[in-house]
mmCIF file of C-alpha atoms in Angstrom:
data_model
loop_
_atom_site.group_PDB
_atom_site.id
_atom_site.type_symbol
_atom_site.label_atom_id
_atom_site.label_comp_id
_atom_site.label_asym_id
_atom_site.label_seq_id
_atom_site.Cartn_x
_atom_site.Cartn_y
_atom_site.Cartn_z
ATOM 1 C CA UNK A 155 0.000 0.000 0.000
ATOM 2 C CA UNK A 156 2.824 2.425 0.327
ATOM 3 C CA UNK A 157 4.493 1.607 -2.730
ATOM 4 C CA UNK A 158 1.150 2.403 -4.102
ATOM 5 C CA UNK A 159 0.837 5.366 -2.123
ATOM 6 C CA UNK A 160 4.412 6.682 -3.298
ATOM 7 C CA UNK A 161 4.146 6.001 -6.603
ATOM 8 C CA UNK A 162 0.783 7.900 -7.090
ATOM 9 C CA UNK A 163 2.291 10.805 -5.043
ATOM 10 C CA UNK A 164 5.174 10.514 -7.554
ATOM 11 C CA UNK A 165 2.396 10.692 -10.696
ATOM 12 C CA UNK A 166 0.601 13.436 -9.319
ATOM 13 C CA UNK A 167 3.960 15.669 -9.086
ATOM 14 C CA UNK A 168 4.389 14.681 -12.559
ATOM 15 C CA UNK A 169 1.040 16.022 -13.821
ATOM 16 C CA UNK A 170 1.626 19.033 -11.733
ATOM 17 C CA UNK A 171 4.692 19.916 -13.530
ATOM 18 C CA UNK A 172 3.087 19.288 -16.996
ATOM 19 C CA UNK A 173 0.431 21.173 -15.686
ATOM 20 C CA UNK A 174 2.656 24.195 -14.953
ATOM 21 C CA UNK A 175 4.591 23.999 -18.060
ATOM 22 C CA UNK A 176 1.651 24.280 -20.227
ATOM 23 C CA UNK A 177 0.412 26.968 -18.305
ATOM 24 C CA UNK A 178 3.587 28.910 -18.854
ATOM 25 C CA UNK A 179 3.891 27.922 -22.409
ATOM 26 C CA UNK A 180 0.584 29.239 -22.898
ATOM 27 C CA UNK A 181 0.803 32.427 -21.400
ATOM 28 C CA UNK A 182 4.146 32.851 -23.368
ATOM 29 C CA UNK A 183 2.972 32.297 -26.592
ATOM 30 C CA UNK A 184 -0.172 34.676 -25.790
ATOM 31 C CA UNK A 185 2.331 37.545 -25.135
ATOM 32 C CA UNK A 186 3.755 36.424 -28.293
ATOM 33 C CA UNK A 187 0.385 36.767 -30.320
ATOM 34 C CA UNK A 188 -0.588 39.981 -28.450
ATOM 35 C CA UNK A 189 3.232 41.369 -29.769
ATOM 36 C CA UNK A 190 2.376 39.736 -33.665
ATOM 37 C CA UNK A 191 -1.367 41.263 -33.948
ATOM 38 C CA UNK A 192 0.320 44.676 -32.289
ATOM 39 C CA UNK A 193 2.720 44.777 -35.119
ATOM 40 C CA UNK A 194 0.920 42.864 -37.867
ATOM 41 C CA UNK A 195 -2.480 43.732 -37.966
ATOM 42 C CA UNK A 196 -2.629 47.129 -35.769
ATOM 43 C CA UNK A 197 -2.485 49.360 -38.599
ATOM 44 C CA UNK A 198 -4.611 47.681 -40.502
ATOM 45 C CA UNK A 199 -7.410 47.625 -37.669
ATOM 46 C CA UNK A 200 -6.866 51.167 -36.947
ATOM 47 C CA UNK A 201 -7.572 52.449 -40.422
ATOM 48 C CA UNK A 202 -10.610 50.133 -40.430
ATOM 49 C CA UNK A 203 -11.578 51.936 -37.362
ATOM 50 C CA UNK A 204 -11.032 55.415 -38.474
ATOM 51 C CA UNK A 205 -13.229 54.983 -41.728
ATOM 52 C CA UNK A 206 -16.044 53.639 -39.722
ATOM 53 C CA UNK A 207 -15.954 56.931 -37.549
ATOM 54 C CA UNK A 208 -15.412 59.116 -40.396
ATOM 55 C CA UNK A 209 -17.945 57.616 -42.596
ATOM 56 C CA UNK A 210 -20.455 58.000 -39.706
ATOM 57 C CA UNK A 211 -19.613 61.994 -39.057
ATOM 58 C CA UNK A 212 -20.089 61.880 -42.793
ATOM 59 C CA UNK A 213 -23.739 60.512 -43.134
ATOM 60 C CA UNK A 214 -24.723 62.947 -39.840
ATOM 61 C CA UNK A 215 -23.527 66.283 -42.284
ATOM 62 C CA UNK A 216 -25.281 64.521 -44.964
ATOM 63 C CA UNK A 217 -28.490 64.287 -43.010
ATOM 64 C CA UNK A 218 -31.318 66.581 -44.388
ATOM 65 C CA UNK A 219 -32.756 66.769 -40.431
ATOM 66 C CA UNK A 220 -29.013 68.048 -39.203
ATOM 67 C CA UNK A 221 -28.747 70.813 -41.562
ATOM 68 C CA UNK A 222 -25.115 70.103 -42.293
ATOM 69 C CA UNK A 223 -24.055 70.227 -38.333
ATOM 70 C CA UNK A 224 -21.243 68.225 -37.087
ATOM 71 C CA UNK A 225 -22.062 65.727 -34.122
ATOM 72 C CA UNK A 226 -21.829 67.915 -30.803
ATOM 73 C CA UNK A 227 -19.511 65.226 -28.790
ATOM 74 C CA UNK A 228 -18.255 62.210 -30.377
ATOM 75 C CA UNK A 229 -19.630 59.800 -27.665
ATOM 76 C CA UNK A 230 -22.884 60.143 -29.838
ATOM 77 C CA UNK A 231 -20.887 57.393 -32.365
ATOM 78 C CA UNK A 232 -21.484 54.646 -29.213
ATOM 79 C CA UNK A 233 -24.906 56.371 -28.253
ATOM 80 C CA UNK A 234 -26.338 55.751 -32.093
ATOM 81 C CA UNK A 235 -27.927 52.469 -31.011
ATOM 82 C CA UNK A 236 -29.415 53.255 -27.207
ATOM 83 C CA UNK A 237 -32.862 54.057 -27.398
ATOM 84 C CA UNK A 238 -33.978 57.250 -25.519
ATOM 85 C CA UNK A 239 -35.892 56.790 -22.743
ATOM 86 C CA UNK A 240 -38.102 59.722 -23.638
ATOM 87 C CA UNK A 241 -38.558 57.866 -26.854
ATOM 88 C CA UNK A 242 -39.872 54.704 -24.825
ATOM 89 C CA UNK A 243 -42.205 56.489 -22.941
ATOM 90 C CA UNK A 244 -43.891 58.317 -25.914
ATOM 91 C CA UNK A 245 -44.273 54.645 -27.558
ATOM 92 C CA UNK A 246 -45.396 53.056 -24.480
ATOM 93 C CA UNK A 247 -47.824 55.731 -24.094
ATOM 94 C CA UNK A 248 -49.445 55.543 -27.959
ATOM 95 C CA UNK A 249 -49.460 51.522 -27.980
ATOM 96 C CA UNK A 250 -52.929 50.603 -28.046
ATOM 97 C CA UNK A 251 -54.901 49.812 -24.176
ATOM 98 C CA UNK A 252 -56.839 47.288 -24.471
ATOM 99 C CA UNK A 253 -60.574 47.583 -24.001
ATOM 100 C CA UNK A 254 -62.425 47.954 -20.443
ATOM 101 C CA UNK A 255 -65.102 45.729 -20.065
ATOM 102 C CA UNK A 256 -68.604 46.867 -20.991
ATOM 103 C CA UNK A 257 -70.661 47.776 -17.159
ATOM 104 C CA UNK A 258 -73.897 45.780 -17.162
ATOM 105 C CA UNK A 259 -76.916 48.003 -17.160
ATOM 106 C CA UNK A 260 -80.169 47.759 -15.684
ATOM 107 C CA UNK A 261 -81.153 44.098 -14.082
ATOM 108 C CA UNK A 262 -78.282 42.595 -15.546
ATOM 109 C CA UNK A 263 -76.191 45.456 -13.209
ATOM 110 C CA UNK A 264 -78.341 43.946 -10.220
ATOM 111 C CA UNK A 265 -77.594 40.224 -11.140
ATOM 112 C CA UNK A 266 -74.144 40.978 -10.606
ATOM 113 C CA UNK A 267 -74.218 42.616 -7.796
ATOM 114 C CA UNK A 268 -76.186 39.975 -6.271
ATOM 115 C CA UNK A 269 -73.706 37.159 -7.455
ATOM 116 C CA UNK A 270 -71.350 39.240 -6.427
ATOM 117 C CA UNK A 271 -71.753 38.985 -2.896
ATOM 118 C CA UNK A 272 -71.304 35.145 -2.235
ATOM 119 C CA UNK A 273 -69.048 34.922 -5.251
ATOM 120 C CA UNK A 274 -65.511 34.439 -5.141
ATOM 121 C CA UNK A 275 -62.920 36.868 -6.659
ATOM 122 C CA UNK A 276 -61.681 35.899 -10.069
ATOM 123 C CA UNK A 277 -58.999 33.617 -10.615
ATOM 124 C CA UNK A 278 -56.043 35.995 -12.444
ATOM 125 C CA UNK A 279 -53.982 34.383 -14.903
ATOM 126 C CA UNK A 280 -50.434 33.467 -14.991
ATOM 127 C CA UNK A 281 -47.739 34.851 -17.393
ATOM 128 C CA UNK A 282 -45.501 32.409 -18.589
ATOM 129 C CA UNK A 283 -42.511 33.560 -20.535
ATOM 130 C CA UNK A 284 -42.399 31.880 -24.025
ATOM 131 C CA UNK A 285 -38.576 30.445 -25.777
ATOM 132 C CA UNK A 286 -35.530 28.871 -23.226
ATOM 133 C CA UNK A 287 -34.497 29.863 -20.753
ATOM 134 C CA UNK A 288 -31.518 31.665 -19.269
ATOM 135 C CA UNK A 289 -29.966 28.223 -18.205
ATOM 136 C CA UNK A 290 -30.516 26.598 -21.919
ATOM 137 C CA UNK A 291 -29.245 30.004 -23.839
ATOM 138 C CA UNK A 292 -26.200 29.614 -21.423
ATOM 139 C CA UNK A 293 -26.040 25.806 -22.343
ATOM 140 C CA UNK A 294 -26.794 26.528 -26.258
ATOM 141 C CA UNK A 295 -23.761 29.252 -25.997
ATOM 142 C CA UNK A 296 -20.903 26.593 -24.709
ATOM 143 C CA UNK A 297 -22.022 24.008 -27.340
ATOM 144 C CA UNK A 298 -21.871 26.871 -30.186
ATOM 145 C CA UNK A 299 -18.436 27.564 -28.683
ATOM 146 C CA UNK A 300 -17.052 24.628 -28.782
ATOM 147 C CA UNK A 301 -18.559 24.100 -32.445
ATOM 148 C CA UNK A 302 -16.716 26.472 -33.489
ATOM 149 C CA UNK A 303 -13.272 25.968 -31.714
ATOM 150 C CA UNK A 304 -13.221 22.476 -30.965
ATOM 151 C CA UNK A 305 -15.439 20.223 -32.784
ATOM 152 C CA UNK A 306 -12.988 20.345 -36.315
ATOM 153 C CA UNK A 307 -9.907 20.405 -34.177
ATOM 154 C CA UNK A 308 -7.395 17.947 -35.596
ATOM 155 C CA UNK A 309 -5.521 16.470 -32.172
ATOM 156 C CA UNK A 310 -4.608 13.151 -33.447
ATOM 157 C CA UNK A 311 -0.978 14.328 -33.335
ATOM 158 C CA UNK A 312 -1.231 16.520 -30.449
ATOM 159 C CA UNK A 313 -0.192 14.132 -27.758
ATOM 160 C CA UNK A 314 1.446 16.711 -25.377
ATOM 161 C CA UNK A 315 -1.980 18.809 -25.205
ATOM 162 C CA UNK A 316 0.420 21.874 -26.777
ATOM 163 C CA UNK A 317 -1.683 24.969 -27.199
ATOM 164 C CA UNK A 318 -3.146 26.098 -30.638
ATOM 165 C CA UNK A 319 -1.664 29.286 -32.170
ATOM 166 C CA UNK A 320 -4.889 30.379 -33.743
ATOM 167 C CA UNK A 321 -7.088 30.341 -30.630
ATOM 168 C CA UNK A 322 -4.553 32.474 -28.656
ATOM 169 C CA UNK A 323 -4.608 35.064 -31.049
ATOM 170 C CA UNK A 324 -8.422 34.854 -31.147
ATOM 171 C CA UNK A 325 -8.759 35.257 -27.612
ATOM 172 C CA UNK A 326 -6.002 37.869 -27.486
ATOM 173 C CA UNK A 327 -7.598 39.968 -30.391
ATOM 174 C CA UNK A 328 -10.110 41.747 -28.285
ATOM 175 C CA UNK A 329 -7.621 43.574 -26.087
ATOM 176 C CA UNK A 330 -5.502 44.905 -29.098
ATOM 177 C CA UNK A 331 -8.794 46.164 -30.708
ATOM 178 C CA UNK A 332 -9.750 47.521 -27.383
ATOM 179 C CA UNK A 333 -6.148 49.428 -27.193
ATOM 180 C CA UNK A 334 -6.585 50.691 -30.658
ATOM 181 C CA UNK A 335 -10.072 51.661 -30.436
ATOM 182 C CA UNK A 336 -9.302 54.177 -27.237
ATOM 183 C CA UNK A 337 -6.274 55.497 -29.948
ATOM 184 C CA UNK A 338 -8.451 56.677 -32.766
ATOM 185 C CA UNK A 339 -11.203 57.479 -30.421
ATOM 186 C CA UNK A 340 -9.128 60.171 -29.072
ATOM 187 C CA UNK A 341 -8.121 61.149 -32.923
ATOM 188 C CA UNK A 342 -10.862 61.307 -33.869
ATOM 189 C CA UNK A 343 -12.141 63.544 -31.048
ATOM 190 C CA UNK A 344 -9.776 66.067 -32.069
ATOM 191 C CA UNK A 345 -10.435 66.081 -35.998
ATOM 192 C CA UNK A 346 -14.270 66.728 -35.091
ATOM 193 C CA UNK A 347 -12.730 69.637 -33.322
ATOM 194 C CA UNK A 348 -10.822 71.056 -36.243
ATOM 195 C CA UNK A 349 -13.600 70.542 -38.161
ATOM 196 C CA UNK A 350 -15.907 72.401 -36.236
ATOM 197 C CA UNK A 351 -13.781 75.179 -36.150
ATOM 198 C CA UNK A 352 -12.658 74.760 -39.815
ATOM 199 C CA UNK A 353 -15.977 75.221 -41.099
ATOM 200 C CA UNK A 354 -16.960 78.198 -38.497
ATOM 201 C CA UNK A 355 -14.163 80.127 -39.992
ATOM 202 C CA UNK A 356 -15.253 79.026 -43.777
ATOM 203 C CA UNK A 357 -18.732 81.071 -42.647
ATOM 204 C CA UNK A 358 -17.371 84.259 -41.489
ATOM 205 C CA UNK A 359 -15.357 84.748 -44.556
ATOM 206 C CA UNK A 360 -17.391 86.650 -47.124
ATOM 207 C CA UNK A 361 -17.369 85.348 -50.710
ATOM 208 C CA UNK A 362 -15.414 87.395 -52.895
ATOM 209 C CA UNK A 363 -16.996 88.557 -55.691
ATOM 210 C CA UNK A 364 -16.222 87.244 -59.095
ATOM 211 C CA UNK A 365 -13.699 89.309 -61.594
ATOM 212 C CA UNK A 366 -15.159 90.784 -64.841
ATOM 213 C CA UNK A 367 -13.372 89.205 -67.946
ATOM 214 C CA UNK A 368 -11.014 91.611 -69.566
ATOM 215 C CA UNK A 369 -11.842 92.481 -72.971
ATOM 216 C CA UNK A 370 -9.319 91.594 -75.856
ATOM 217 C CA UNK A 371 -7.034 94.030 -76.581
ATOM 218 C CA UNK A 372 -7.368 94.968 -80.697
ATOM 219 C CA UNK A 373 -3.648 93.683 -82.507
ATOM 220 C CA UNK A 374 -1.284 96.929 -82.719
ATOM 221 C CA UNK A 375 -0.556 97.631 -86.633
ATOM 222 C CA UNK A 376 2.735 96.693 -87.753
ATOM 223 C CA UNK A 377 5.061 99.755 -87.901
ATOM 224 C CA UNK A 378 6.301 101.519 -90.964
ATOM 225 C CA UNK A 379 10.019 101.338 -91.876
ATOM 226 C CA UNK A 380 9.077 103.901 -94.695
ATOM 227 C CA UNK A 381 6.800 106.282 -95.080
ATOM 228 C CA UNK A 382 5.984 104.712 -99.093
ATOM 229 C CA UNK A 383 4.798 101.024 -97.383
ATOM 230 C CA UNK A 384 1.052 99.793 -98.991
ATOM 231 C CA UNK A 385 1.273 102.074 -101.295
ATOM 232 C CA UNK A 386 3.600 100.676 -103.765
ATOM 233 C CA UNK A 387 1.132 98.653 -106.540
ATOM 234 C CA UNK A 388 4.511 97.547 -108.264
ATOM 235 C CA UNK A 389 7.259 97.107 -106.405
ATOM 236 C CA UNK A 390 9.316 95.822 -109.640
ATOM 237 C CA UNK A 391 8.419 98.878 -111.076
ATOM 238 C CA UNK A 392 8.008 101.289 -107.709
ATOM 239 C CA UNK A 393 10.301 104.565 -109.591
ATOM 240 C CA UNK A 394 7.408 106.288 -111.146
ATOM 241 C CA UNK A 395 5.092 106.007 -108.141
ATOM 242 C CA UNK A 396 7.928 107.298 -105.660
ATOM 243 C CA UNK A 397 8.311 110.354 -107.700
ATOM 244 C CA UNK A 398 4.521 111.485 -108.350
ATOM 245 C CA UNK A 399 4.559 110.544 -104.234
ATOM 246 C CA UNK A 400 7.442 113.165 -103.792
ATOM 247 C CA UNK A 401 9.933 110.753 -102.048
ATOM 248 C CA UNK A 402 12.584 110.380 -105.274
ATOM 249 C CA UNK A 403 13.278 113.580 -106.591
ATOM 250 C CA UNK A 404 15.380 115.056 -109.053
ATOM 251 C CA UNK A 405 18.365 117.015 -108.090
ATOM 252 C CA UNK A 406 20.386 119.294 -110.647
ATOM 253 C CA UNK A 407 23.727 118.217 -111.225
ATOM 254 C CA UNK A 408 26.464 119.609 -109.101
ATOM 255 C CA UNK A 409 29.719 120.842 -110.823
ATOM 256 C CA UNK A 410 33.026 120.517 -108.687
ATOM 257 C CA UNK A 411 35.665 123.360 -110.228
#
């Protein structure tokens, strides 16, 4: 009995170690996944992030009921989908009543009240809620879960129980979004502020008004290198117009003694 004792004592340490070791593997390799998606797939989450926001300030300008306004605090991006209580009470109060019962008249109205001496009070009806119940949507929620993670799981080869890569980045994936999300909720809570003020400064500035077109200037004429240009029919034969013009001219012969 105390071999068996000892060597169950001995199996149990064993275990314990293994048990450790994964443990520590495990949280080492999520540290290592948190580290990959940070590096990896962080940029690409943040810009899916930022279009998201910006495409939703985009639709509010682009609402007719706005009137081109920018959102007055960016926590109405998270608010978009809570209904307003205000809202709840106005619905609750135009959903239809339903319909009193008719008051007997006459010697029907003194039946009743007779009857309703020695009669005892009306039984009232139970509600019973209709679909599962919190215990079977909890049950229905593990077997989905392990659907998805477990039930296609290849361990055939897996004889040290090692952890699976893709299921630590999974469950790591929500804190890097959750990081990133804070990030470019703060960015964007300072673009909403430059463009408020952006477009408040676009409103005081007056339109200018637009420039009358300049008419076109007539073409200069050409300038005259002599006084006889266009008037020349000939030029082969310009001599006898340049004389009746007065530009050649005859000059008498000048003797040198």
């Amino acid at each position: 009995n105390e071999e068996v004792a000892q060597d169950m004592e001995k199996h149990r340490a064993r275990r314990k170690k293994m048990q450790e070791d994964a443990d520590e593997a495990f949280e080492k390799a999520l540290k290592e996944q948190l580290d990959h998606l940070r590096k990896k797939k962080g940029a690409d989450i943040k810009a899916e992030l930022l279009e998201e926001r910006r495409h939703w300030i985009l639709e509010y300008c682009q609402n007719v009921e706005k009137q081109l306004k920018f959102p007055n605090e960016f926590d109405e991006f998270y608010q978009r989908f809570d209904k307003d209580p205000e809202e709840e009470l106005a619905a609750s109060a135009n959903a239809p009543k339903p319909k009193a019962k008719a008051e007997p008249k006459g010697k029907d109205a003194k039946k009743g009240s007779k009857k309703g001496k020695g009669a005892e009070p009306e039984a009232v009806e139970e509600t019973h809620e209709v679909g599962p119940s919190p215990v079977v949507r909890q049950f229905v929620e593990q077997i989905d879960n392990y659907t998805k993670s477990w039930e296609n799981a290849d361990e055939r080869n897996n004889f040290d129980q090692r952890h699976d890569n893709e299921l630590a980045r999974k469950s790591v994936f929500p804190i890097v979004e959750a990081e990133l999300r804070a990030l470019v909720d703060d960015q964007m809570r300072e673009e909403l502020a430059n463009l408020k003020v952006l477009f408040a400064e676009s409103k005081k500035k007056k339109p200018k008004k637009p420039k009358k077109p300049k008419k076109p200037k007539k073409p200069k004429p050409p300038k005259k290198w002599c006084a006889a240009v266009g008037m020349v029919a000939n030029r082969d034969d310009c001599v006898p117009a340049l004389v009746e013009m007065g530009i050649l001219k005859k000059y008498q012969p000048c003797l040198l003694k």
